[in-house]
């Protein structure tokens, strides 16, 4: 596969999807999902548009957040999140994105992250470099946590599950002792793209959805960053969390996570 050609084709398709994305800002909930999650009519329409166009243009099937599709363990598969940061999008915040990753035997070999409201377009193929609006970016350098802005996922203190709210709060507390520059953007894919771009030194995702992570993992790795799960194991489509960071920051954040203890103890 010519990854650069595939990314070029996919870029044109996401550019076309950016128009309805911009027009649909503040869209109401159309479909209720698990818990308090939901999808807007824009999520549904963009997924249909992008899936149809990608399949016709590239011959590679798509796994989307809203309608599923090809298995993520297929030899080649696009993974799509039509609106990353749906709560932000519906509320009118500009922190929302379109995420598209390409997996080859489970390995993220290309990623595209479009932020239509801010005009940022990130692409990368395995081996780098990270491209921002078509311009190659320098690789990430070794950085220290104390000097970094860190993204972290939102939470309810009383929530349970794999990463209880009180565990997440403990992680936040322990990170703050080293870096007080913590941010909750409410959009996992944006956090990962910003790690790749050096805007964030690192980011933690407590989520387990491959469509939230695939594009960003490809971007971060292409930029020279490190992505694992919260236990420090290499990220795969089956991973149920993500820790992405620049060299140096990743090791410091992983050490803090390990000293915080086991999530089940909270």
PDB file of N, CA, C and O in Angstrom, residues 17-90:
ATOM      1  N   UNK A  17     -15.814  16.655   4.312  1.00  0.00           N
ATOM      2  CA  UNK A  17     -16.643  16.451   5.503  1.00  0.00           C
ATOM      3  C   UNK A  17     -16.585  17.641   6.451  1.00  0.00           C
ATOM      4  O   UNK A  17     -17.472  17.808   7.293  1.00  0.00           O
ATOM      5  N   UNK A  18     -15.553  18.475   6.328  1.00  0.00           N
ATOM      6  CA  UNK A  18     -15.409  19.617   7.237  1.00  0.00           C
ATOM      7  C   UNK A  18     -16.530  20.630   7.060  1.00  0.00           C
ATOM      8  O   UNK A  18     -16.908  21.318   8.018  1.00  0.00           O
ATOM      9  N   UNK A  19     -17.075  20.730   5.854  1.00  0.00           N
ATOM     10  CA  UNK A  19     -18.148  21.707   5.619  1.00  0.00           C
ATOM     11  C   UNK A  19     -19.400  21.384   6.425  1.00  0.00           C
ATOM     12  O   UNK A  19     -19.887  22.242   7.171  1.00  0.00           O
ATOM     13  N   UNK A  20     -19.960  20.175   6.337  1.00  0.00           N
ATOM     14  CA  UNK A  20     -21.115  19.872   7.194  1.00  0.00           C
ATOM     15  C   UNK A  20     -20.760  19.867   8.675  1.00  0.00           C
ATOM     16  O   UNK A  20     -21.621  20.155   9.515  1.00  0.00           O
ATOM     17  N   UNK A  21     -19.508  19.553   9.000  1.00  0.00           N
ATOM     18  CA  UNK A  21     -19.052  19.606  10.395  1.00  0.00           C
ATOM     19  C   UNK A  21     -19.201  21.023  10.927  1.00  0.00           C
ATOM     20  O   UNK A  21     -19.741  21.248  12.026  1.00  0.00           O
ATOM     21  N   UNK A  22     -18.725  21.999  10.181  1.00  0.00           N
ATOM     22  CA  UNK A  22     -18.816  23.401  10.602  1.00  0.00           C
ATOM     23  C   UNK A  22     -20.274  23.875  10.648  1.00  0.00           C
ATOM     24  O   UNK A  22     -20.675  24.574  11.585  1.00  0.00           O
ATOM     25  N   UNK A  23     -21.055  23.481   9.669  1.00  0.00           N
ATOM     26  CA  UNK A  23     -22.443  23.926   9.599  1.00  0.00           C
ATOM     27  C   UNK A  23     -23.296  23.358  10.733  1.00  0.00           C
ATOM     28  O   UNK A  23     -24.272  23.983  11.155  1.00  0.00           O
ATOM     29  N   UNK A  24     -22.926  22.198  11.244  1.00  0.00           N
ATOM     30  CA  UNK A  24     -23.752  21.528  12.250  1.00  0.00           C
ATOM     31  C   UNK A  24     -23.416  21.859  13.687  1.00  0.00           C
ATOM     32  O   UNK A  24     -23.962  21.255  14.611  1.00  0.00           O
ATOM     33  N   UNK A  25     -22.529  22.831  13.918  1.00  0.00           N
ATOM     34  CA  UNK A  25     -22.124  23.194  15.281  1.00  0.00           C
ATOM     35  C   UNK A  25     -23.341  23.447  16.159  1.00  0.00           C
ATOM     36  O   UNK A  25     -24.315  24.059  15.735  1.00  0.00           O
ATOM     37  N   UNK A  26     -23.275  22.978  17.390  1.00  0.00           N
ATOM     38  CA  UNK A  26     -24.354  23.054  18.379  1.00  0.00           C
ATOM     39  C   UNK A  26     -25.522  22.121  18.051  1.00  0.00           C
ATOM     40  O   UNK A  26     -26.642  22.319  18.505  1.00  0.00           O
ATOM     41  N   UNK A  27     -25.265  21.084  17.273  1.00  0.00           N
ATOM     42  CA  UNK A  27     -26.313  20.122  16.942  1.00  0.00           C
ATOM     43  C   UNK A  27     -26.803  19.413  18.205  1.00  0.00           C
ATOM     44  O   UNK A  27     -26.029  19.101  19.110  1.00  0.00           O
ATOM     45  N   UNK A  28     -28.104  19.158  18.259  1.00  0.00           N
ATOM     46  CA  UNK A  28     -28.702  18.473  19.398  1.00  0.00           C
ATOM     47  C   UNK A  28     -28.445  16.976  19.320  1.00  0.00           C
ATOM     48  O   UNK A  28     -28.116  16.426  18.259  1.00  0.00           O
ATOM     49  N   UNK A  29     -28.666  16.306  20.466  1.00  0.00           N
ATOM     50  CA  UNK A  29     -28.556  14.856  20.513  1.00  0.00           C
ATOM     51  C   UNK A  29     -29.575  14.228  19.576  1.00  0.00           C
ATOM     52  O   UNK A  29     -30.727  14.633  19.520  1.00  0.00           O
ATOM     53  N   UNK A  30     -29.117  13.224  18.818  1.00  0.00           N
ATOM     54  CA  UNK A  30     -30.017  12.498  17.929  1.00  0.00           C
ATOM     55  C   UNK A  30     -30.185  11.051  18.368  1.00  0.00           C
ATOM     56  O   UNK A  30     -31.229  10.449  18.169  1.00  0.00           O
ATOM     57  N   UNK A  31     -29.140  10.485  18.968  1.00  0.00           N
ATOM     58  CA  UNK A  31     -29.154   9.089  19.395  1.00  0.00           C
ATOM     59  C   UNK A  31     -28.536   8.996  20.776  1.00  0.00           C
ATOM     60  O   UNK A  31     -27.404   9.437  20.989  1.00  0.00           O
ATOM     61  N   UNK A  32     -29.270   8.426  21.732  1.00  0.00           N
ATOM     62  CA  UNK A  32     -28.720   8.197  23.067  1.00  0.00           C
ATOM     63  C   UNK A  32     -27.858   6.950  23.048  1.00  0.00           C
ATOM     64  O   UNK A  32     -28.164   5.966  22.373  1.00  0.00           O
ATOM     65  N   UNK A  33     -26.750   7.005  23.805  1.00  0.00           N
ATOM     66  CA  UNK A  33     -25.840   5.875  23.868  1.00  0.00           C
ATOM     67  C   UNK A  33     -25.642   5.484  25.328  1.00  0.00           C
ATOM     68  O   UNK A  33     -26.401   5.897  26.198  1.00  0.00           O
ATOM     69  N   UNK A  34     -24.633   4.710  25.595  1.00  0.00           N
ATOM     70  CA  UNK A  34     -24.395   4.226  26.944  1.00  0.00           C
ATOM     71  C   UNK A  34     -24.161   5.378  27.908  1.00  0.00           C
ATOM     72  O   UNK A  34     -23.474   6.337  27.596  1.00  0.00           O
ATOM     73  N   UNK A  35     -24.754   5.282  29.120  1.00  0.00           N
ATOM     74  CA  UNK A  35     -24.585   6.315  30.128  1.00  0.00           C
ATOM     75  C   UNK A  35     -25.210   7.613  29.653  1.00  0.00           C
ATOM     76  O   UNK A  35     -26.338   7.645  29.172  1.00  0.00           O
ATOM     77  N   UNK A  36     -24.458   8.723  29.781  1.00  0.00           N
ATOM     78  CA  UNK A  36     -24.977  10.019  29.342  1.00  0.00           C
ATOM     79  C   UNK A  36     -24.408  10.421  27.985  1.00  0.00           C
ATOM     80  O   UNK A  36     -24.502  11.571  27.573  1.00  0.00           O
ATOM     81  N   UNK A  37     -23.820   9.450  27.271  1.00  0.00           N
ATOM     82  CA  UNK A  37     -23.235   9.732  25.969  1.00  0.00           C
ATOM     83  C   UNK A  37     -24.334   9.815  24.910  1.00  0.00           C
ATOM     84  O   UNK A  37     -25.428   9.277  25.082  1.00  0.00           O
ATOM     85  N   UNK A  38     -24.036  10.475  23.809  1.00  0.00           N
ATOM     86  CA  UNK A  38     -24.996  10.596  22.728  1.00  0.00           C
ATOM     87  C   UNK A  38     -24.262  10.875  21.428  1.00  0.00           C
ATOM     88  O   UNK A  38     -23.079  11.180  21.405  1.00  0.00           O
ATOM     89  N   UNK A  39     -25.005  10.775  20.319  1.00  0.00           N
ATOM     90  CA  UNK A  39     -24.495  11.157  19.003  1.00  0.00           C
ATOM     91  C   UNK A  39     -25.437  12.189  18.416  1.00  0.00           C
ATOM     92  O   UNK A  39     -26.647  12.120  18.607  1.00  0.00           O
ATOM     93  N   UNK A  40     -24.873  13.154  17.702  1.00  0.00           N
ATOM     94  CA  UNK A  40     -25.692  14.148  17.026  1.00  0.00           C
ATOM     95  C   UNK A  40     -25.996  13.660  15.607  1.00  0.00           C
ATOM     96  O   UNK A  40     -25.382  12.703  15.103  1.00  0.00           O
ATOM     97  N   UNK A  41     -26.905  14.360  14.939  1.00  0.00           N
ATOM     98  CA  UNK A  41     -27.205  14.022  13.547  1.00  0.00           C
ATOM     99  C   UNK A  41     -25.979  14.237  12.669  1.00  0.00           C
ATOM    100  O   UNK A  41     -25.836  13.598  11.619  1.00  0.00           O
ATOM    101  N   UNK A  42     -25.079  15.126  13.108  1.00  0.00           N
ATOM    102  CA  UNK A  42     -23.863  15.378  12.332  1.00  0.00           C
ATOM    103  C   UNK A  42     -22.932  14.168  12.413  1.00  0.00           C
ATOM    104  O   UNK A  42     -22.328  13.773  11.405  1.00  0.00           O
ATOM    105  N   UNK A  43     -22.795  13.561  13.613  1.00  0.00           N
ATOM    106  CA  UNK A  43     -22.006  12.330  13.742  1.00  0.00           C
ATOM    107  C   UNK A  43     -22.464  11.305  12.705  1.00  0.00           C
ATOM    108  O   UNK A  43     -21.647  10.696  11.991  1.00  0.00           O
ATOM    109  N   UNK A  44     -23.764  11.100  12.648  1.00  0.00           N
ATOM    110  CA  UNK A  44     -24.337  10.060  11.795  1.00  0.00           C
ATOM    111  C   UNK A  44     -24.130  10.391  10.317  1.00  0.00           C
ATOM    112  O   UNK A  44     -23.713   9.534   9.533  1.00  0.00           O
ATOM    113  N   UNK A  45     -24.391  11.636   9.950  1.00  0.00           N
ATOM    114  CA  UNK A  45     -24.273  12.030   8.546  1.00  0.00           C
ATOM    115  C   UNK A  45     -22.828  12.008   8.066  1.00  0.00           C
ATOM    116  O   UNK A  45     -22.535  11.531   6.959  1.00  0.00           O
ATOM    117  N   UNK A  46     -21.911  12.520   8.880  1.00  0.00           N
ATOM    118  CA  UNK A  46     -20.502  12.546   8.470  1.00  0.00           C
ATOM    119  C   UNK A  46     -19.957  11.131   8.361  1.00  0.00           C
ATOM    120  O   UNK A  46     -19.198  10.814   7.431  1.00  0.00           O
ATOM    121  N   UNK A  47     -20.344  10.255   9.304  1.00  0.00           N
ATOM    122  CA  UNK A  47     -19.845   8.880   9.207  1.00  0.00           C
ATOM    123  C   UNK A  47     -20.310   8.235   7.911  1.00  0.00           C
ATOM    124  O   UNK A  47     -19.512   7.598   7.213  1.00  0.00           O
ATOM    125  N   UNK A  48     -21.572   8.403   7.560  1.00  0.00           N
ATOM    126  CA  UNK A  48     -22.068   7.821   6.306  1.00  0.00           C
ATOM    127  C   UNK A  48     -21.311   8.397   5.107  1.00  0.00           C
ATOM    128  O   UNK A  48     -20.914   7.663   4.190  1.00  0.00           O
ATOM    129  N   UNK A  49     -21.105   9.714   5.096  1.00  0.00           N
ATOM    130  CA  UNK A  49     -20.429  10.379   3.984  1.00  0.00           C
ATOM    131  C   UNK A  49     -18.997   9.895   3.838  1.00  0.00           C
ATOM    132  O   UNK A  49     -18.541   9.560   2.735  1.00  0.00           O
ATOM    133  N   UNK A  50     -18.251   9.867   4.953  1.00  0.00           N
ATOM    134  CA  UNK A  50     -16.838   9.497   4.905  1.00  0.00           C
ATOM    135  C   UNK A  50     -16.659   8.020   4.592  1.00  0.00           C
ATOM    136  O   UNK A  50     -15.783   7.637   3.792  1.00  0.00           O
ATOM    137  N   UNK A  51     -17.488   7.167   5.194  1.00  0.00           N
ATOM    138  CA  UNK A  51     -17.371   5.730   4.934  1.00  0.00           C
ATOM    139  C   UNK A  51     -17.598   5.437   3.458  1.00  0.00           C
ATOM    140  O   UNK A  51     -16.831   4.691   2.827  1.00  0.00           O
ATOM    141  N   UNK A  52     -18.640   6.023   2.884  1.00  0.00           N
ATOM    142  CA  UNK A  52     -18.944   5.788   1.473  1.00  0.00           C
ATOM    143  C   UNK A  52     -17.800   6.259   0.585  1.00  0.00           C
ATOM    144  O   UNK A  52     -17.355   5.542  -0.319  1.00  0.00           O
ATOM    145  N   UNK A  53     -17.288   7.451   0.850  1.00  0.00           N
ATOM    146  CA  UNK A  53     -16.228   8.019   0.018  1.00  0.00           C
ATOM    147  C   UNK A  53     -14.918   7.241   0.169  1.00  0.00           C
ATOM    148  O   UNK A  53     -14.217   6.982  -0.823  1.00  0.00           O
ATOM    149  N   UNK A  54     -14.560   6.876   1.391  1.00  0.00           N
ATOM    150  CA  UNK A  54     -13.311   6.145   1.619  1.00  0.00           C
ATOM    151  C   UNK A  54     -13.335   4.775   0.952  1.00  0.00           C
ATOM    152  O   UNK A  54     -12.351   4.358   0.327  1.00  0.00           O
ATOM    153  N   UNK A  55     -14.440   4.085   1.092  1.00  0.00           N
ATOM    154  CA  UNK A  55     -14.541   2.749   0.510  1.00  0.00           C
ATOM    155  C   UNK A  55     -14.414   2.802  -1.004  1.00  0.00           C
ATOM    156  O   UNK A  55     -13.708   1.995  -1.618  1.00  0.00           O
ATOM    157  N   UNK A  56     -15.077   3.793  -1.612  1.00  0.00           N
ATOM    158  CA  UNK A  56     -15.005   3.918  -3.069  1.00  0.00           C
ATOM    159  C   UNK A  56     -13.618   4.342  -3.526  1.00  0.00           C
ATOM    160  O   UNK A  56     -13.104   3.848  -4.536  1.00  0.00           O
ATOM    161  N   UNK A  57     -12.988   5.257  -2.804  1.00  0.00           N
ATOM    162  CA  UNK A  57     -11.708   5.813  -3.246  1.00  0.00           C
ATOM    163  C   UNK A  57     -10.530   4.887  -2.989  1.00  0.00           C
ATOM    164  O   UNK A  57      -9.586   4.847  -3.788  1.00  0.00           O
ATOM    165  N   UNK A  58     -10.560   4.176  -1.863  1.00  0.00           N
ATOM    166  CA  UNK A  58      -9.383   3.398  -1.459  1.00  0.00           C
ATOM    167  C   UNK A  58      -9.580   1.889  -1.519  1.00  0.00           C
ATOM    168  O   UNK A  58      -8.598   1.136  -1.480  1.00  0.00           O
ATOM    169  N   UNK A  59     -10.831   1.436  -1.575  1.00  0.00           N
ATOM    170  CA  UNK A  59     -11.090   0.000  -1.557  1.00  0.00           C
ATOM    171  C   UNK A  59     -10.900  -0.640  -0.198  1.00  0.00           C
ATOM    172  O   UNK A  59     -10.972  -1.868  -0.064  1.00  0.00           O
ATOM    173  N   UNK A  60     -10.658   0.190   0.829  1.00  0.00           N
ATOM    174  CA  UNK A  60     -10.447  -0.320   2.193  1.00  0.00           C
ATOM    175  C   UNK A  60     -11.708  -0.035   3.009  1.00  0.00           C
ATOM    176  O   UNK A  60     -12.214   1.088   3.010  1.00  0.00           O
ATOM    177  N   UNK A  61     -12.199  -1.045   3.710  1.00  0.00           N
ATOM    178  CA  UNK A  61     -13.410  -0.878   4.491  1.00  0.00           C
ATOM    179  C   UNK A  61     -13.139  -0.065   5.754  1.00  0.00           C
ATOM    180  O   UNK A  61     -11.981   0.143   6.149  1.00  0.00           O
ATOM    181  N   UNK A  62     -14.234   0.373   6.392  1.00  0.00           N
ATOM    182  CA  UNK A  62     -14.151   1.309   7.512  1.00  0.00           C
ATOM    183  C   UNK A  62     -14.874   0.748   8.723  1.00  0.00           C
ATOM    184  O   UNK A  62     -15.945   0.148   8.602  1.00  0.00           O
ATOM    185  N   UNK A  63     -14.287   0.985   9.899  1.00  0.00           N
ATOM    186  CA  UNK A  63     -14.962   0.733  11.179  1.00  0.00           C
ATOM    187  C   UNK A  63     -15.235   2.091  11.806  1.00  0.00           C
ATOM    188  O   UNK A  63     -14.304   2.822  12.144  1.00  0.00           O
ATOM    189  N   UNK A  64     -16.521   2.441  11.943  1.00  0.00           N
ATOM    190  CA  UNK A  64     -16.884   3.737  12.484  1.00  0.00           C
ATOM    191  C   UNK A  64     -17.478   3.644  13.862  1.00  0.00           C
ATOM    192  O   UNK A  64     -18.009   2.598  14.259  1.00  0.00           O
ATOM    193  N   UNK A  65     -17.417   4.750  14.609  1.00  0.00           N
ATOM    194  CA  UNK A  65     -17.954   4.770  15.966  1.00  0.00           C
ATOM    195  C   UNK A  65     -19.452   4.514  15.986  1.00  0.00           C
ATOM    196  O   UNK A  65     -19.954   3.788  16.839  1.00  0.00           O
ATOM    197  N   UNK A  66     -20.183   5.102  15.060  1.00  0.00           N
ATOM    198  CA  UNK A  66     -21.641   5.080  15.143  1.00  0.00           C
ATOM    199  C   UNK A  66     -22.278   3.834  14.542  1.00  0.00           C
ATOM    200  O   UNK A  66     -23.271   3.328  15.059  1.00  0.00           O
ATOM    201  N   UNK A  67     -21.717   3.327  13.435  1.00  0.00           N
ATOM    202  CA  UNK A  67     -22.362   2.216  12.734  1.00  0.00           C
ATOM    203  C   UNK A  67     -21.514   0.953  12.679  1.00  0.00           C
ATOM    204  O   UNK A  67     -21.924  -0.040  12.068  1.00  0.00           O
ATOM    205  N   UNK A  68     -20.332   0.967  13.306  1.00  0.00           N
ATOM    206  CA  UNK A  68     -19.483  -0.226  13.261  1.00  0.00           C
ATOM    207  C   UNK A  68     -18.902  -0.406  11.869  1.00  0.00           C
ATOM    208  O   UNK A  68     -18.471   0.548  11.226  1.00  0.00           O
ATOM    209  N   UNK A  69     -18.917  -1.648  11.375  1.00  0.00           N
ATOM    210  CA  UNK A  69     -18.376  -1.927  10.046  1.00  0.00           C
ATOM    211  C   UNK A  69     -17.361  -3.031  10.090  1.00  0.00           C
ATOM    212  O   UNK A  69     -17.516  -4.007  10.841  1.00  0.00           O
ATOM    213  N   UNK A  70     -16.312  -2.901   9.320  1.00  0.00           N
ATOM    214  CA  UNK A  70     -15.280  -3.935   9.245  1.00  0.00           C
ATOM    215  C   UNK A  70     -14.636  -4.147  10.609  1.00  0.00           C
ATOM    216  O   UNK A  70     -14.536  -3.230  11.423  1.00  0.00           O
ATOM    217  N   UNK A  71     -14.193  -5.376  10.859  1.00  0.00           N
ATOM    218  CA  UNK A  71     -13.511  -5.684  12.116  1.00  0.00           C
ATOM    219  C   UNK A  71     -12.187  -4.931  12.195  1.00  0.00           C
ATOM    220  O   UNK A  71     -11.477  -4.801  11.191  1.00  0.00           O
ATOM    221  N   UNK A  72     -11.850  -4.457  13.404  1.00  0.00           N
ATOM    222  CA  UNK A  72     -10.595  -3.712  13.556  1.00  0.00           C
ATOM    223  C   UNK A  72      -9.375  -4.614  13.440  1.00  0.00           C
ATOM    224  O   UNK A  72      -8.255  -4.111  13.323  1.00  0.00           O
ATOM    225  N   UNK A  73      -9.582  -5.932  13.463  1.00  0.00           N
ATOM    226  CA  UNK A  73      -8.447  -6.841  13.275  1.00  0.00           C
ATOM    227  C   UNK A  73      -8.321  -7.290  11.816  1.00  0.00           C
ATOM    228  O   UNK A  73      -7.575  -8.229  11.503  1.00  0.00           O
ATOM    229  N   UNK A  74      -9.031  -6.600  10.908  1.00  0.00           N
ATOM    230  CA  UNK A  74      -8.883  -6.884   9.478  1.00  0.00           C
ATOM    231  C   UNK A  74      -7.461  -6.526   9.029  1.00  0.00           C
ATOM    232  O   UNK A  74      -6.802  -5.682   9.658  1.00  0.00           O
ATOM    233  N   UNK A  75      -6.964  -7.149   7.964  1.00  0.00           N
ATOM    234  CA  UNK A  75      -5.605  -6.819   7.503  1.00  0.00           C
ATOM    235  C   UNK A  75      -5.421  -5.315   7.256  1.00  0.00           C
ATOM    236  O   UNK A  75      -4.385  -4.752   7.603  1.00  0.00           O
ATOM    237  N   UNK A  76      -6.418  -4.681   6.635  1.00  0.00           N
ATOM    238  CA  UNK A  76      -6.410  -3.240   6.433  1.00  0.00           C
ATOM    239  C   UNK A  76      -7.779  -2.702   6.791  1.00  0.00           C
ATOM    240  O   UNK A  76      -8.796  -3.223   6.321  1.00  0.00           O
ATOM    241  N   UNK A  77      -7.850  -1.655   7.590  1.00  0.00           N
ATOM    242  CA  UNK A  77      -9.142  -1.068   7.963  1.00  0.00           C
ATOM    243  C   UNK A  77      -8.947   0.379   8.404  1.00  0.00           C
ATOM    244  O   UNK A  77      -7.993   0.707   9.112  1.00  0.00           O
ATOM    245  N   UNK A  78      -9.820   1.253   7.915  1.00  0.00           N
ATOM    246  CA  UNK A  78      -9.890   2.618   8.430  1.00  0.00           C
ATOM    247  C   UNK A  78     -10.717   2.612   9.708  1.00  0.00           C
ATOM    248  O   UNK A  78     -11.707   1.883   9.810  1.00  0.00           O
ATOM    249  N   UNK A  79     -10.330   3.442  10.672  1.00  0.00           N
ATOM    250  CA  UNK A  79     -11.087   3.588  11.921  1.00  0.00           C
ATOM    251  C   UNK A  79     -11.473   5.059  12.049  1.00  0.00           C
ATOM    252  O   UNK A  79     -10.603   5.937  12.087  1.00  0.00           O
ATOM    253  N   UNK A  80     -12.785   5.309  12.154  1.00  0.00           N
ATOM    254  CA  UNK A  80     -13.306   6.668  12.052  1.00  0.00           C
ATOM    255  C   UNK A  80     -14.093   7.087  13.285  1.00  0.00           C
ATOM    256  O   UNK A  80     -14.960   6.353  13.762  1.00  0.00           O
ATOM    257  N   UNK A  81     -13.792   8.274  13.784  1.00  0.00           N
ATOM    258  CA  UNK A  81     -14.643   8.966  14.761  1.00  0.00           C
ATOM    259  C   UNK A  81     -15.113  10.247  14.078  1.00  0.00           C
ATOM    260  O   UNK A  81     -14.323  11.173  13.892  1.00  0.00           O
ATOM    261  N   UNK A  82     -16.386  10.322  13.678  1.00  0.00           N
ATOM    262  CA  UNK A  82     -16.834  11.478  12.893  1.00  0.00           C
ATOM    263  C   UNK A  82     -16.870  12.782  13.668  1.00  0.00           C
ATOM    264  O   UNK A  82     -16.692  13.854  13.083  1.00  0.00           O
ATOM    265  N   UNK A  83     -17.106  12.707  14.989  1.00  0.00           N
ATOM    266  CA  UNK A  83     -17.055  13.902  15.834  1.00  0.00           C
ATOM    267  C   UNK A  83     -16.426  13.513  17.166  1.00  0.00           C
ATOM    268  O   UNK A  83     -17.071  12.918  18.018  1.00  0.00           O
ATOM    269  N   UNK A  84     -15.164  13.815  17.322  1.00  0.00           N
ATOM    270  CA  UNK A  84     -14.473  13.619  18.601  1.00  0.00           C
ATOM    271  C   UNK A  84     -14.749  14.848  19.471  1.00  0.00           C
ATOM    272  O   UNK A  84     -14.586  15.981  19.019  1.00  0.00           O
ATOM    273  N   UNK A  85     -15.200  14.615  20.706  1.00  0.00           N
ATOM    274  CA  UNK A  85     -15.586  15.728  21.563  1.00  0.00           C
ATOM    275  C   UNK A  85     -17.035  16.135  21.313  1.00  0.00           C
ATOM    276  O   UNK A  85     -17.337  17.317  21.153  1.00  0.00           O
ATOM    277  N   UNK A  86     -17.929  15.145  21.280  1.00  0.00           N
ATOM    278  CA  UNK A  86     -19.330  15.416  20.941  1.00  0.00           C
ATOM    279  C   UNK A  86     -19.975  16.394  21.921  1.00  0.00           C
ATOM    280  O   UNK A  86     -20.746  17.272  21.520  1.00  0.00           O
ATOM    281  N   UNK A  87     -19.693  16.251  23.210  1.00  0.00           N
ATOM    282  CA  UNK A  87     -20.260  17.185  24.185  1.00  0.00           C
ATOM    283  C   UNK A  87     -19.801  18.609  23.883  1.00  0.00           C
ATOM    284  O   UNK A  87     -20.581  19.563  23.946  1.00  0.00           O
ATOM    285  N   UNK A  88     -18.513  18.781  23.565  1.00  0.00           N
ATOM    286  CA  UNK A  88     -17.996  20.101  23.194  1.00  0.00           C
ATOM    287  C   UNK A  88     -18.718  20.623  21.961  1.00  0.00           C
ATOM    288  O   UNK A  88     -19.139  21.783  21.905  1.00  0.00           O
ATOM    289  N   UNK A  89     -18.837  19.762  20.963  1.00  0.00           N
ATOM    290  CA  UNK A  89     -19.447  20.126  19.692  1.00  0.00           C
ATOM    291  C   UNK A  89     -20.887  20.605  19.884  1.00  0.00           C
ATOM    292  O   UNK A  89     -21.293  21.653  19.364  1.00  0.00           O
ATOM    293  N   UNK A  90     -21.647  19.843  20.655  1.00  0.00           N
ATOM    294  CA  UNK A  90     -23.049  20.192  20.871  1.00  0.00           C
ATOM    295  C   UNK A  90     -23.188  21.469  21.700  1.00  0.00           C
ATOM    296  O   UNK A  90     -24.154  22.221  21.542  1.00  0.00           O
TER     297      UNK A  90
END
